Coordinates of C-alpha atoms in Angstrom, one line a residue:
Chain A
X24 CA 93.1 106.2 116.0
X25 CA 93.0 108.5 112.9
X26 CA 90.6 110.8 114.9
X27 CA 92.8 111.1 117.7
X28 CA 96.0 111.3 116.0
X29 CA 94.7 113.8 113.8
X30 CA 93.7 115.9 116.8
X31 CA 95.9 118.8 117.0
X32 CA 94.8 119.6 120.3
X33 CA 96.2 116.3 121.6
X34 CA 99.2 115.6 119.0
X35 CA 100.5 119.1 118.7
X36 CA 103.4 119.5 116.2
X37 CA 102.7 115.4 115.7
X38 CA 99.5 115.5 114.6
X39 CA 98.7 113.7 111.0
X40 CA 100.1 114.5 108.2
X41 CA 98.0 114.4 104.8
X42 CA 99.6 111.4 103.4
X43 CA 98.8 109.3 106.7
X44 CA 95.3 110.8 106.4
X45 CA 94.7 109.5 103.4
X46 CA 96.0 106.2 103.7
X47 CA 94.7 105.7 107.5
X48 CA 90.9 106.9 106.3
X49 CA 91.9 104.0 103.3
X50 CA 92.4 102.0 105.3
X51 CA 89.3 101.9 107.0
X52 CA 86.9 102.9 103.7
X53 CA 88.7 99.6 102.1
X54 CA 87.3 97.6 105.3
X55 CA 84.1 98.5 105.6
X56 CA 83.4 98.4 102.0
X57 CA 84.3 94.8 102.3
X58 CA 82.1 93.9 105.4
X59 CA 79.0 95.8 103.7
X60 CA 79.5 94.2 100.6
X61 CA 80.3 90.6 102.6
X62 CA 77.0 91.6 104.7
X63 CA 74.3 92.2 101.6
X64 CA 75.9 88.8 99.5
X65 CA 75.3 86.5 102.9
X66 CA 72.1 88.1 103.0
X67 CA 71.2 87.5 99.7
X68 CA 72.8 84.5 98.9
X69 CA 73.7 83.0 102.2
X70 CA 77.1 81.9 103.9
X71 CA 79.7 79.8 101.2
X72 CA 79.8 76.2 102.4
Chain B
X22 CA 102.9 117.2 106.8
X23 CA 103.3 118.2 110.1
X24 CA 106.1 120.9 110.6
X25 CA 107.6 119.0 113.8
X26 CA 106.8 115.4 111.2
X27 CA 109.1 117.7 108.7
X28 CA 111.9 119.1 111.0
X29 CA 112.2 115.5 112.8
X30 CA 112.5 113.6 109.3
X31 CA 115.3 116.3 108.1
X32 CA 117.3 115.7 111.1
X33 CA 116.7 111.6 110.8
X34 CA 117.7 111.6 107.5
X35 CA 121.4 113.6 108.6
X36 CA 122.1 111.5 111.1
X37 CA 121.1 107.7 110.1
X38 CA 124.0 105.3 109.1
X39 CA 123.1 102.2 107.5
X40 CA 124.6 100.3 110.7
X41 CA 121.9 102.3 112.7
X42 CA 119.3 101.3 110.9
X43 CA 119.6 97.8 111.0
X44 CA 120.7 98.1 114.9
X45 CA 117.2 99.5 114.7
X46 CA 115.1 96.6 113.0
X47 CA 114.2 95.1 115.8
X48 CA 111.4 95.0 117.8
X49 CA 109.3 96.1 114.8
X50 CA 110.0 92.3 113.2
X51 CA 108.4 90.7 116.7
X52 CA 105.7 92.7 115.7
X53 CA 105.1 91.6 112.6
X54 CA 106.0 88.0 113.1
X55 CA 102.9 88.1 116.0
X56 CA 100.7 89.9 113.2
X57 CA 101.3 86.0 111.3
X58 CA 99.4 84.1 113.8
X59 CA 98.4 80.7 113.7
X60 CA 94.7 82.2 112.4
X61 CA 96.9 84.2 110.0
X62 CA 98.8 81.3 108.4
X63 CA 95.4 79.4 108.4
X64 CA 93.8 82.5 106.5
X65 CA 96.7 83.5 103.9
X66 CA 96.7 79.1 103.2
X67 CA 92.8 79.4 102.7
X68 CA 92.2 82.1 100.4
X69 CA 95.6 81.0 98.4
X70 CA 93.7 77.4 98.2
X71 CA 90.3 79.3 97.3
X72 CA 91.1 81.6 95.5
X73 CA 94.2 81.2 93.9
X74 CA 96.5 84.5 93.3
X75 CA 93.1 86.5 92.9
X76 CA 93.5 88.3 96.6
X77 CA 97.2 89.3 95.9
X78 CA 96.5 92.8 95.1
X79 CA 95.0 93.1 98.4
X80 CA 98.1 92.1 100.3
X81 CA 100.0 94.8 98.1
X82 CA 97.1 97.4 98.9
X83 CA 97.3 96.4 102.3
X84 CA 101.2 96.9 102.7
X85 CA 101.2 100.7 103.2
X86 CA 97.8 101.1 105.1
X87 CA 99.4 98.4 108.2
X88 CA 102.6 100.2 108.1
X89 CA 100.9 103.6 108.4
X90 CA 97.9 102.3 110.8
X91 CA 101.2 100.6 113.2
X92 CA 103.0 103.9 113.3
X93 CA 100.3 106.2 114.4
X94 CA 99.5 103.7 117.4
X95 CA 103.3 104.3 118.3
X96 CA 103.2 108.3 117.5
X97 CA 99.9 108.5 119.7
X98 CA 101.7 106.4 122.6
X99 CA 104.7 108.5 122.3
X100 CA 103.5 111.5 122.0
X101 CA 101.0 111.5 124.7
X102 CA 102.6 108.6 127.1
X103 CA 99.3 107.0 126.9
X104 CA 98.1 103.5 125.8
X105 CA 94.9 103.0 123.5
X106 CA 92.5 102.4 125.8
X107 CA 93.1 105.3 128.0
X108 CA 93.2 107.7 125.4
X109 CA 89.9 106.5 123.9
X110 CA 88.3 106.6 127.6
X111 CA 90.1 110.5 128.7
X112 CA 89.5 111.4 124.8
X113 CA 85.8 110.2 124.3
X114 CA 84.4 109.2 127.6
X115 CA 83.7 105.6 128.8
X116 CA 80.3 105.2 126.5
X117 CA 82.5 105.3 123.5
X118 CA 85.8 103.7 125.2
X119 CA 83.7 100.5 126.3
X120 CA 82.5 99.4 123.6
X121 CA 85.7 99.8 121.3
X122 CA 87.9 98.1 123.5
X123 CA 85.4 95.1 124.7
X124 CA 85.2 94.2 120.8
X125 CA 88.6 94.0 120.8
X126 CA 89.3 91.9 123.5
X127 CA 86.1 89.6 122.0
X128 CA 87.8 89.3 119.2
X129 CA 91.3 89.0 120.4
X130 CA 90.0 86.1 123.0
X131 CA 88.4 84.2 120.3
X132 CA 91.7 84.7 118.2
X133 CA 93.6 83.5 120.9
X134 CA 91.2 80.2 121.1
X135 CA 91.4 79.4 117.4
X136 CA 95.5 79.6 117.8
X137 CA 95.1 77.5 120.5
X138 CA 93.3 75.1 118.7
X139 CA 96.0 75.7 115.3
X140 CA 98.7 74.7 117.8
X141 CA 96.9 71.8 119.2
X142 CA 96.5 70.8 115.8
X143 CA 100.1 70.7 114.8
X144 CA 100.9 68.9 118.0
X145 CA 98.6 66.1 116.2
X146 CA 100.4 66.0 113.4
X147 CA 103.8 65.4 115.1
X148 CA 102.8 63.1 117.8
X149 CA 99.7 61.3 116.4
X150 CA 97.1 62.2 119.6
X151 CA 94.3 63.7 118.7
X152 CA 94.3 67.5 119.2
X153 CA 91.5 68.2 121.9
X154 CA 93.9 66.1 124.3
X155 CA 96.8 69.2 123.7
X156 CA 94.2 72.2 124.1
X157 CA 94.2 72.4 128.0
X158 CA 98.2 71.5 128.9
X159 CA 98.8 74.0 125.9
X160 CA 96.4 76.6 127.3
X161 CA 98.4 76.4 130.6
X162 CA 101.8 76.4 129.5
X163 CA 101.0 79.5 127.4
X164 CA 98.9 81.2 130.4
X165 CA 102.4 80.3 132.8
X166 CA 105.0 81.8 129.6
X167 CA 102.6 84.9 129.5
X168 CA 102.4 85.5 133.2
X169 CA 106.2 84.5 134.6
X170 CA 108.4 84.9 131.5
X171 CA 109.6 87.5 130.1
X172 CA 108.2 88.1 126.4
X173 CA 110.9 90.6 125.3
X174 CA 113.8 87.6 125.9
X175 CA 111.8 84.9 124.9
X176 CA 110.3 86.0 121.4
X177 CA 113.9 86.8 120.5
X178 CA 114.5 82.8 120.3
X179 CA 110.8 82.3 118.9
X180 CA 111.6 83.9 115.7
X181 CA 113.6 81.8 114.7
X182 CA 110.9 79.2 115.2
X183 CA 108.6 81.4 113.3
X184 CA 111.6 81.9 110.2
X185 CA 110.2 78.3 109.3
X186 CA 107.5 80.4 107.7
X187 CA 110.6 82.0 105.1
X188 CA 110.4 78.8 103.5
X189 CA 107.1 79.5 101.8
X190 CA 109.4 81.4 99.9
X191 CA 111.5 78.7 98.5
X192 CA 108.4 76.7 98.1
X193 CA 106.1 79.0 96.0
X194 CA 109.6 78.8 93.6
X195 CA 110.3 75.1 93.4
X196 CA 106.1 75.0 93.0
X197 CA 106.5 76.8 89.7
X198 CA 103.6 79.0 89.7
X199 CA 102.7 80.9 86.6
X200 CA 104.6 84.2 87.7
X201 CA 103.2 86.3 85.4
X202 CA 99.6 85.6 86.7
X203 CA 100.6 86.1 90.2
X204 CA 102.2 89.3 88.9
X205 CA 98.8 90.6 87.3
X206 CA 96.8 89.8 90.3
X207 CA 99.0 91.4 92.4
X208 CA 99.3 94.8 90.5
X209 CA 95.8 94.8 88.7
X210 CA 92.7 94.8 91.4
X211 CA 90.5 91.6 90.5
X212 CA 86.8 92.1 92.5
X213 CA 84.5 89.5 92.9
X214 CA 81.3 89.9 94.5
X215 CA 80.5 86.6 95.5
X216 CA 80.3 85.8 99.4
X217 CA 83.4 83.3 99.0
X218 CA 85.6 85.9 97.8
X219 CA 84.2 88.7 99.8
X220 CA 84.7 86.4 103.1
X221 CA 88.1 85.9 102.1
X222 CA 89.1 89.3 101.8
X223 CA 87.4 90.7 104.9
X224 CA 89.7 87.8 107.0
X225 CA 92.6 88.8 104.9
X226 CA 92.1 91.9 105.5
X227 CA 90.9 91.6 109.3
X228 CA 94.3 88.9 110.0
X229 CA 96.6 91.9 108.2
X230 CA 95.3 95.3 109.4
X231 CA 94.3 93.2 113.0
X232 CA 93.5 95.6 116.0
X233 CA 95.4 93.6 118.9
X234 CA 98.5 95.1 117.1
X235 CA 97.1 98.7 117.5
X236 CA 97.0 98.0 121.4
X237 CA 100.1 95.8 121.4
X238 CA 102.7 98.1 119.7
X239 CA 101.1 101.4 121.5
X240 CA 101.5 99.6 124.8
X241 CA 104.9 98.8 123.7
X242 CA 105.6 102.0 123.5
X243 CA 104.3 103.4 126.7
X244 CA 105.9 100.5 128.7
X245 CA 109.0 101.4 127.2
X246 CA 109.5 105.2 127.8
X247 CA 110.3 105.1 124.1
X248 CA 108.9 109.0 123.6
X249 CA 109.4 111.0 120.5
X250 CA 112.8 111.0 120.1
X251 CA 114.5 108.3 117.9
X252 CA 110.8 107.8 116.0
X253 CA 112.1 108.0 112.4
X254 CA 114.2 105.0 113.5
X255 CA 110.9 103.5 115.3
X256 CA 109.1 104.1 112.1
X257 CA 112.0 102.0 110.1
X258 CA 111.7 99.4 112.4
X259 CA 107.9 99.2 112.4
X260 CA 107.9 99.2 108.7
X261 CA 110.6 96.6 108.2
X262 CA 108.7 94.2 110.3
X263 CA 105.4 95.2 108.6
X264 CA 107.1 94.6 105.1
X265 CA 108.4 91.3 106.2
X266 CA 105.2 90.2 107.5
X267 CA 103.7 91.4 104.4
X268 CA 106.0 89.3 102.0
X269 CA 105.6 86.4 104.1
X270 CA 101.8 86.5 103.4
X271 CA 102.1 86.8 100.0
X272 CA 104.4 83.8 99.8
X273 CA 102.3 81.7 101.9
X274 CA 99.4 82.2 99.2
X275 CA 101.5 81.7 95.9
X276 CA 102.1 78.3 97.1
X277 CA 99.2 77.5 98.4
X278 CA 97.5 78.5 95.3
X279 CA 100.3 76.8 93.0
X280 CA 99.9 73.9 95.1
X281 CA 96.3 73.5 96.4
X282 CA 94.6 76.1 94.1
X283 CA 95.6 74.6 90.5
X284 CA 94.9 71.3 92.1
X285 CA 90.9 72.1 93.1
X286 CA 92.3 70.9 96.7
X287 CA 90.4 72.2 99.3
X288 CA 92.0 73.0 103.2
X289 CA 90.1 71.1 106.0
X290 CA 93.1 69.9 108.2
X291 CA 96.1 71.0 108.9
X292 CA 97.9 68.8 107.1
X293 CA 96.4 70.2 104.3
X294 CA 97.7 73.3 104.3
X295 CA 101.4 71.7 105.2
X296 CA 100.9 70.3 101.6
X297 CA 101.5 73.9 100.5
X298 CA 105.2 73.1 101.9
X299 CA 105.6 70.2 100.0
X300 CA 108.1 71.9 96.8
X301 CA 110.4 73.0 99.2
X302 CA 110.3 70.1 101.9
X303 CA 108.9 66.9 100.5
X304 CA 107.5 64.3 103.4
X305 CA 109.1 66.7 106.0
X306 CA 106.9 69.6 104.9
X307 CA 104.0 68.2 107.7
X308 CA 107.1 68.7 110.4
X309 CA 108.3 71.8 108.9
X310 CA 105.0 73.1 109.3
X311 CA 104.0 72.2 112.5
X312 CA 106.7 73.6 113.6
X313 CA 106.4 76.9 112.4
X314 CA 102.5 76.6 113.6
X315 CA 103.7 76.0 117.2
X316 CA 106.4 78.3 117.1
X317 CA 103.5 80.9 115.8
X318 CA 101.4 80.4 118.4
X319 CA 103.9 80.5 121.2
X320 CA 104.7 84.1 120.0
X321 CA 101.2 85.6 119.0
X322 CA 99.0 84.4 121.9
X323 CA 101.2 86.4 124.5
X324 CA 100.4 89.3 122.8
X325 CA 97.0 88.4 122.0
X326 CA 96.2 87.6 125.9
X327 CA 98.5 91.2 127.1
X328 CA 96.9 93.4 124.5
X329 CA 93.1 92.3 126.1
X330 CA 94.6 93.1 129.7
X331 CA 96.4 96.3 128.4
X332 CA 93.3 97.3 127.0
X333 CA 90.9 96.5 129.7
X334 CA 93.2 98.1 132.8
X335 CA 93.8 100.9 130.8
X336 CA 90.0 101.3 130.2
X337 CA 89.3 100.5 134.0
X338 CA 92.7 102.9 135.1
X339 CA 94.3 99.7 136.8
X340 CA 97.7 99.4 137.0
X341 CA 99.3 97.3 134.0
X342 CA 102.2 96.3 132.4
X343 CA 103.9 92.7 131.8
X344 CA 107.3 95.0 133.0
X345 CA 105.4 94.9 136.8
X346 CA 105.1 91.7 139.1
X347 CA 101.5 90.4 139.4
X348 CA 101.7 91.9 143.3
X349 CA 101.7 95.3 141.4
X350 CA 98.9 94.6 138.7
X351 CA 96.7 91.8 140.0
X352 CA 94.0 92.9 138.2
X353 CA 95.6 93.1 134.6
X354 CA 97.0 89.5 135.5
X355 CA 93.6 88.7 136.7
X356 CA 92.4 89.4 133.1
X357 CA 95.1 87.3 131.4
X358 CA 94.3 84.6 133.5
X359 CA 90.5 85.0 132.4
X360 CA 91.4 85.4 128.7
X361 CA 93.2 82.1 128.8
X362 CA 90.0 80.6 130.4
X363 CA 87.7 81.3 128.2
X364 CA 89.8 81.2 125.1
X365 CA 90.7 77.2 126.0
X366 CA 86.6 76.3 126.9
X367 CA 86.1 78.0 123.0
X368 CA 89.0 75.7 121.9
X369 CA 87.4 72.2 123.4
X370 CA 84.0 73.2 122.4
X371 CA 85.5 74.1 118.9
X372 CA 84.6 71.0 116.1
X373 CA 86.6 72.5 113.0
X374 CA 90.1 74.1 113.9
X375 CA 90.2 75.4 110.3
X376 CA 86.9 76.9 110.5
X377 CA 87.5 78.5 113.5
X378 CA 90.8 80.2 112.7
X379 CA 89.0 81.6 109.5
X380 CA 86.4 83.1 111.3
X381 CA 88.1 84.5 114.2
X382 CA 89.9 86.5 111.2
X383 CA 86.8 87.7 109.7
X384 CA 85.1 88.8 113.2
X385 CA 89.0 90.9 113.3
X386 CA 88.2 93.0 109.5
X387 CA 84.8 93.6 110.8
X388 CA 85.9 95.0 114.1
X389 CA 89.4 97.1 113.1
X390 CA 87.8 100.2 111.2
X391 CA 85.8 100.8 114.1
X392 CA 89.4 100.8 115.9
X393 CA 91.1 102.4 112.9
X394 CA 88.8 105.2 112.8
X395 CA 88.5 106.3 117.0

């Protein structure tokens, strides 16, 4: 969604602004940062019980 | 910023009145009141009972990126009339369309099981028979209010089934955490790489941030005819009930971490987690709960079963829309029918309602950056 909304072509005068940018891409970064970091300690370490 | 972004604000900002803003709060709040499922209460009550206050910060991190993340799946509706799945099919072609929306409608369906199973399990608390029995004549009744009523009317009255949730509130007070630990873990990241931590925050993360609300609200919008104009107002709205969906979260795990946490109590029933309720409602707090479960459930699995049909009609270019008699759409009613199917056989083949609420939460944070992102 942050690809297409920042698609000017698409979006036109709508199209992201930075501070949506930066807090969308967040967004995401923050999430997969979790689920790689969740990934390697099951790995590793196996699922909690 | 956007020039138009700019210009539209300006103009907003002349002409709102107080009154209008609240006339607008609206919609947003159903919104946010699906976005606390049954899978969501059962999360929030886990990590508080795991983890204590540790995951606060998350919730307060969390806060602006679901406001922002709801109001560019309304601009994108509005702006180009379109819901999600069409976009991402007309936009990047079917090979990248499929895949997006089928892991969203996996997820969504497996949700949608687990909240089954949370209601089921609150019926057992009331009545005393065992949940499997309440899985099936649930799944139906839901499947019929999805199909022949008409959500907008009817989640009006559920909120106020799901305002039994405000009383977390009142209960992380009368359970006297220490508020100036809640306070610290809420402003001052705490990171813990452990997989018990880490599991916890990718479900809290994944039941917050959770992509059937990307579909939901941008379907929402197309099936309204809302359009650009009035979308500061929409944006207040949307943010309102993001906020208050927000603050109920964190309230759900201050008392379950005052209550459960401090106590080394661990969550394997639903009753456990209706202890967290106890400060505020003593031997009702089972009820209270319950309630509020059901009430939940009644409210997000609509959504949860529309969203998959929205997403999969608008991928296939069927006709859609919950606006439209099933004469009109038969096959995105088709595909709500299916979703209820498979989502009950998941529920009576499910052993651990807890577990399975928590998980389904976890398969949503590993699937919604894919969703955030295209």
């Amino acid at each position: 969604m942050i690809l297409l909304t920042s698609n000017r072509k698409l979006m036109g005068d709508y199209v992201n602004g930075l501070p949506t940018k930066v807090i969308g891409w967040s967004a995401a970064a923050a999430m997969i940062v979790a689920d790689i970091a969740l990934a390697y300690q099951i790995a590793t370490k196996g699922l909690p019980g | 910023m956007a020039e138009a972004d700019i210009r539209a604000r300006r103009a907003a900002h002349k002409r709102l009145t107080f009154k209008e803003i609240l006339r607008a709060v609206g919609p947003g709040v159903i919104t946010g009141g699906a976005d606390n499922d049954p899978a969501g209460i059962a999360t929030y009550s886990i990590v508080g009972a795991t983890a204590g206050f540790a995951q606060n910060w998350l919730l307060l991190l969390s806060t602006p990126m679901l406001i922002v993340v709801q109001q560019i799946s309304a601009k994108v509706a509005n702006v180009t009339k379109t819901d999600l799945a069409t976009l991402l099919r007309t936009t990047y072609g079917a090979r990248i369309a499929t895949p997006a929306v089928l892991l969203m409608v996996i997820a969504n369906v497996i949700t949608m099981g687990a909240d089954l199973l949370a209601m089921a399990a609150a019926l057992q608390l009331l009545t005393g028979v065992k949940f499997v029995f309440w899985v099936v004549p649930l799944a139906g009744l839901m499947a019929y209010v999805t199909i022949f009523t008409e959500y907008k009317v009817f989640s009006k009255y559920l909120l106020w089934l799901v305002a039994v949730f405000a009383t977390y509130i009142l209960a992380a007070f009368l359970a006297r955490p220490d508020w100036g630990d809640v306070l610290r873990n809420t402003l001052i990241p705490h990171i813990s790489f452990t997989p018990a931590y880490l599991l916890g925050a990718v479900a809290l993360l994944g039941t917050t941030i959770t992509p059937y609300l990307f579909f939901w609200q941008a379907s929402g919008e197309v099936e309204e005819r809302r359009g650009v104009d009035g979308m500061a107002l929409r944006n207040i709205d949307i943010s309102a009930g993001m906020i208050w969906s927000n603050i109920t979260a964190f309230f759900i795990i201050v008392s379950t971490g005052a209550v459960l946490y401090s106590h080394h109590a661990e969550i394997r029933t639903a009753a456990d987690a209706a202890r967290a309720l106890e400060p505020f409602a003593g031997p009702y707090a089972t009820v209270l709960f319950a309630i509020g479960i059901i009430g939940a459930g009644l409210l997000a699995i609509p959504v949860l079963a529309s969203s998959a049909a929205f997403g999969v009609a608008g991928l296939a270019g069927w006709r859609r829309g919950l606006g439209r008699h099933a004469q009109n759409a038969p096959q995105f009613y088709v595909v709500i029918g299916l979703s209820f199917l498979v989502a009950m056989e998941l529920a009576v083949g499910a052993v651990d309602p807890i577990k399975a609420l928590f998980y389904s939460q976890v398969l949503d944070g590993v699937i919604a950056p894919v969703l955030i992102v295209r």
